[in-house]
GROMACS .gro file of C-alpha atoms in nm:
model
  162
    1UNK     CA    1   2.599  -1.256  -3.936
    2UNK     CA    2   2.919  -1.330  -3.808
    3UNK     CA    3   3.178  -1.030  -3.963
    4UNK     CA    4   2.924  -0.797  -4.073
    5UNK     CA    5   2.923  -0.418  -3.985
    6UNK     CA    6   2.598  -0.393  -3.795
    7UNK     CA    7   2.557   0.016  -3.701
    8UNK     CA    8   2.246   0.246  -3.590
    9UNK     CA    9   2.185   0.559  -3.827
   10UNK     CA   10   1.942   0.816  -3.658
   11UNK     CA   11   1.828   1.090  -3.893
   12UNK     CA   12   1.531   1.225  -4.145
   13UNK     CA   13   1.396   1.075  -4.423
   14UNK     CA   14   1.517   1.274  -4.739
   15UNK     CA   15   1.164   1.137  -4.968
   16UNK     CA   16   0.894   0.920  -4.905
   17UNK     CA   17   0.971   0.527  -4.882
   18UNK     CA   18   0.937   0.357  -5.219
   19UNK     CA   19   0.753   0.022  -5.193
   20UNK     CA   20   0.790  -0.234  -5.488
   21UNK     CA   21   0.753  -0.612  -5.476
   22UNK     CA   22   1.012  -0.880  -5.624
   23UNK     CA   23   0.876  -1.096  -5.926
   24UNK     CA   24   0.835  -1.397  -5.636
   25UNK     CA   25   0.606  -1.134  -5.455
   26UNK     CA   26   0.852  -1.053  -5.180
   27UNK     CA   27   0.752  -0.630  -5.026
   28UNK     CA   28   1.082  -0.399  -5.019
   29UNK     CA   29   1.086  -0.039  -4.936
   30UNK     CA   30   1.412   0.182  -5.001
   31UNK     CA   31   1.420   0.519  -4.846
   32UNK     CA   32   1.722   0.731  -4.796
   33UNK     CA   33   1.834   0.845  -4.439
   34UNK     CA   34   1.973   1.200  -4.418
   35UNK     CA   35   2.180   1.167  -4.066
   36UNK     CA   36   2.390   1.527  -3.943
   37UNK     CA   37   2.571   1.577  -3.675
   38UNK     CA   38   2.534   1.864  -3.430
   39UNK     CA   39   2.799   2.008  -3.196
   40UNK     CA   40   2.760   2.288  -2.948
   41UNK     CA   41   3.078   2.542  -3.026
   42UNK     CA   42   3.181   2.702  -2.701
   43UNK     CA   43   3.347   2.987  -2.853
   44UNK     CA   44   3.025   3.093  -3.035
   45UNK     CA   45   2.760   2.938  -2.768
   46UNK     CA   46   2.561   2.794  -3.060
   47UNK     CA   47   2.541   2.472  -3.239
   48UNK     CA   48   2.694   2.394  -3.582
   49UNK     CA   49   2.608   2.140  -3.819
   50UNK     CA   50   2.841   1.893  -3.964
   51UNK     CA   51   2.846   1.741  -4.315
   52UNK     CA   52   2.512   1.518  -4.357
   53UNK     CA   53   2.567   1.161  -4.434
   54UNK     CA   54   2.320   1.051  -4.672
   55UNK     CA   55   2.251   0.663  -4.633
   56UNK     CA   56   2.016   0.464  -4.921
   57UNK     CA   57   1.838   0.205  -4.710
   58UNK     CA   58   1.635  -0.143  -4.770
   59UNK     CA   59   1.329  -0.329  -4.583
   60UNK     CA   60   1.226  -0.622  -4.685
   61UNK     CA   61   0.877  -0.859  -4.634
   62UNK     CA   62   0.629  -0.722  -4.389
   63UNK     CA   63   0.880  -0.478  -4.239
   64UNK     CA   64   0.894  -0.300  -4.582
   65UNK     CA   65   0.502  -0.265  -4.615
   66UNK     CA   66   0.473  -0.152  -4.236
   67UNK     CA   67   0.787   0.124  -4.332
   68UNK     CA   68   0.610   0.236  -4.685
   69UNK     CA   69   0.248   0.250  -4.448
   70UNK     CA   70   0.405   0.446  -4.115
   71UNK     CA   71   0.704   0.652  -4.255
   72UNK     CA   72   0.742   0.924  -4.484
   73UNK     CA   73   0.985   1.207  -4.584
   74UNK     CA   74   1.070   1.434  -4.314
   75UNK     CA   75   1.038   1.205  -3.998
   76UNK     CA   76   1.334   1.153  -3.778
   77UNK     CA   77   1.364   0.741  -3.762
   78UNK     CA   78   1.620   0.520  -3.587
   79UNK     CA   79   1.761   0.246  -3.800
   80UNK     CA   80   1.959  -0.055  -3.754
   81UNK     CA   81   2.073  -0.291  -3.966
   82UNK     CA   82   2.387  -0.413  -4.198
   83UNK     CA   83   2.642  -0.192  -4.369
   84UNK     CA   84   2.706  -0.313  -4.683
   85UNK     CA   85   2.923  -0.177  -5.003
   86UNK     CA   86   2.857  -0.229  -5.333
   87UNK     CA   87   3.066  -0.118  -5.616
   88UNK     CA   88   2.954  -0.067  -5.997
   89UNK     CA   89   3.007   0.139  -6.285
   90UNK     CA   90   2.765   0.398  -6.394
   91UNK     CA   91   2.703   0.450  -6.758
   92UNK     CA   92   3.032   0.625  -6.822
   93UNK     CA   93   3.195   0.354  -6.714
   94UNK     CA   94   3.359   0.523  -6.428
   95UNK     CA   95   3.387   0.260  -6.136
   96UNK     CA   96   3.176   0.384  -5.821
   97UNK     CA   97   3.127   0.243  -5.470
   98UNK     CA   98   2.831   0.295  -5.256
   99UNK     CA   99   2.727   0.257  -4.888
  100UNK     CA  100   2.405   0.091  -4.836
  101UNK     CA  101   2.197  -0.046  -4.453
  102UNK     CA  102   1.951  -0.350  -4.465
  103UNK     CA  103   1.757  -0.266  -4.272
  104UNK     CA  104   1.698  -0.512  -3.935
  105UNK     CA  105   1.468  -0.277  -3.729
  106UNK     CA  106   1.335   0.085  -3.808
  107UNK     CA  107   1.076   0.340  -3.673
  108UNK     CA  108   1.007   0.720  -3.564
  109UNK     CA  109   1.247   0.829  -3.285
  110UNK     CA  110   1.053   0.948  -2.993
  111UNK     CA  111   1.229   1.195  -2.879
  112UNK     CA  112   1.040   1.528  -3.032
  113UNK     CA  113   0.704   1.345  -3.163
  114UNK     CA  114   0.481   1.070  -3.083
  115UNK     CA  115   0.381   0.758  -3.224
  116UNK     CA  116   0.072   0.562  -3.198
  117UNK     CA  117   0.161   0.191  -3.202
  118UNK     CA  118  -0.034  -0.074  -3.360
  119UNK     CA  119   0.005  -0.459  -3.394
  120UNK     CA  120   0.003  -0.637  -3.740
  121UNK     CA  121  -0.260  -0.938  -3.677
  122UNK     CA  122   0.056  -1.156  -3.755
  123UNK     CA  123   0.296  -0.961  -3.655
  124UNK     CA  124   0.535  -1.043  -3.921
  125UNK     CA  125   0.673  -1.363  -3.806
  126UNK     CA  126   0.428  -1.597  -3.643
  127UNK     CA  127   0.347  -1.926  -3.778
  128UNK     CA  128  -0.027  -1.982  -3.907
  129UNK     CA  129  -0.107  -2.191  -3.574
  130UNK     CA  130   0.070  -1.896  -3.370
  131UNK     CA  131  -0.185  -1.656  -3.570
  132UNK     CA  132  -0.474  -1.861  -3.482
  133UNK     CA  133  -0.418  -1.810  -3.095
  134UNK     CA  134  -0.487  -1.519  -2.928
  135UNK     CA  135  -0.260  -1.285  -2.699
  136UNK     CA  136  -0.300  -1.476  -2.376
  137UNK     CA  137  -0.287  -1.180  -2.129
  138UNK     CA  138  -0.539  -1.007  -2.323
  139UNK     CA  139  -0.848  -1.188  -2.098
  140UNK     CA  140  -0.603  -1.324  -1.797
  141UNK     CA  141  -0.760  -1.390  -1.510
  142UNK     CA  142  -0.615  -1.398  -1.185
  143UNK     CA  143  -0.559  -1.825  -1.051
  144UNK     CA  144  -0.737  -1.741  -0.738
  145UNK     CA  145  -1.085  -1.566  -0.931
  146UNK     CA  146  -1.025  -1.195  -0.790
  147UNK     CA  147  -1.051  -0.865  -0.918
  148UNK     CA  148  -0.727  -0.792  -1.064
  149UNK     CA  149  -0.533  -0.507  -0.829
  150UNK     CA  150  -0.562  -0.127  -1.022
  151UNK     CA  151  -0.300   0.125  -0.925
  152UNK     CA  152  -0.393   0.260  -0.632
  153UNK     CA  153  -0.518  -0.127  -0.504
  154UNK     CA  154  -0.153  -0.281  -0.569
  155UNK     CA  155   0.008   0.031  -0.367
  156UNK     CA  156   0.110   0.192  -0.613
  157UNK     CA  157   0.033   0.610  -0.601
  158UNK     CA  158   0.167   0.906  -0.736
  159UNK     CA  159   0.351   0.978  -0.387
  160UNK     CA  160   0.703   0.909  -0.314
  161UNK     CA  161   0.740   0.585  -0.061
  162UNK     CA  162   0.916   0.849   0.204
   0.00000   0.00000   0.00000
C-alpha cells in the first residue's frame, strides 16, 4: 500500500449498486459517488453549491454483496479506499483517463438518517474455526458469579457528578 493515494469521498449514490460476480466466483459491486461541496456565502447569507465530483467506485468479496444488500441510489455514504487512474481509448479512439476508488470501507453516513446494524455470521474475514466459536461476551459471566452491575447499579445516572 505503500505510495498509493488513499482519500475519503462523502456523498450520494447517483444509481443503485450493480452486483456481478468474476468467472472464479469472486462478488463486486460498482456504484458511482456523486460528492458536492457546499459553502456558506457571506455576502448572500445562503449556501452555494460547487461543481459535483462524480467518482465510479468498486467493492469487492463480501463487502460488495453487503454494499449491493444495504445501499442504494440516493443515500449519503462515506467511502474510503484507493484512488486509482486508468487511461483507455473509447471507440473513437480518442485517449481518455478516468478516476476510480476501491473501495476499503463504505456505509450510510449518520449524520441525517439512521442505520440499523447487523453482523454477517462470518463477518467477512474469519477463518472457518473462528466461525465455529461464538462471540465470547455474548453469555459472559462475571469471575466472582454476581449479577452483572445495570446502569444505575455501576453509578452511573442521568445526573451530572456535581
Amino acid at each position: 500500500m505503500s505510495g498509493e493515494t488513499v482519500i475519503t469521498v462523502v456523498g450520494n449514490l447517483v444509481d443503485d449498486p450493480e452486483l456481478r460476480f468474476t468467472p472464479a466466483g469472486a462478488a463486486v459491486a460498482r456504484f458511482r459517488i456523486a460528492s458536492t461541496p457546499r459553502r456558506f456565502n457571506k455576502t448572500t447569507n445562503e449556501w452555494e453549491d460547487g461543481d459535483a465530483l462524480f467518482l465510479t467506485c468498486s467493492v469487492w468479496r463480501q463487502a460488495a454483496e453487503n454494499v449491493a444488500e444495504s445501499l442504494a441510489r440516493g443515500v449519503r455514504v462515506i467511502a474510503q479506499g484507493r484512488l486509482k487512474q486508468r487511461s483507455y481509448e473509447d471507440r473513437e479512439g480518442v485517449k481518455r483517463t478516468v478516476y476510480e476508488l476501491d473501495v476499503d470501507e463504505v456505509g450510510p453516513t449518520l449524520a441525517r438518517a439512521t442505520a440499523k446494524v447487523e453482523k454477517n455470521p462470518s463477518g467477512g474475514r474469519a477463518s472457518s474455526a473462528q466461525q465455529a466459536t461464538q462471540d465470547p461476551w455474548a453469555n459472559a459471566k462475571p469471575a466472582n458469579g454476581q449479577q452483572q452491575p445495570t446502569a444505575q447499579g455501576a453509578g452511573y445516572s442521568d445526573e451530572p457528578p456535581f
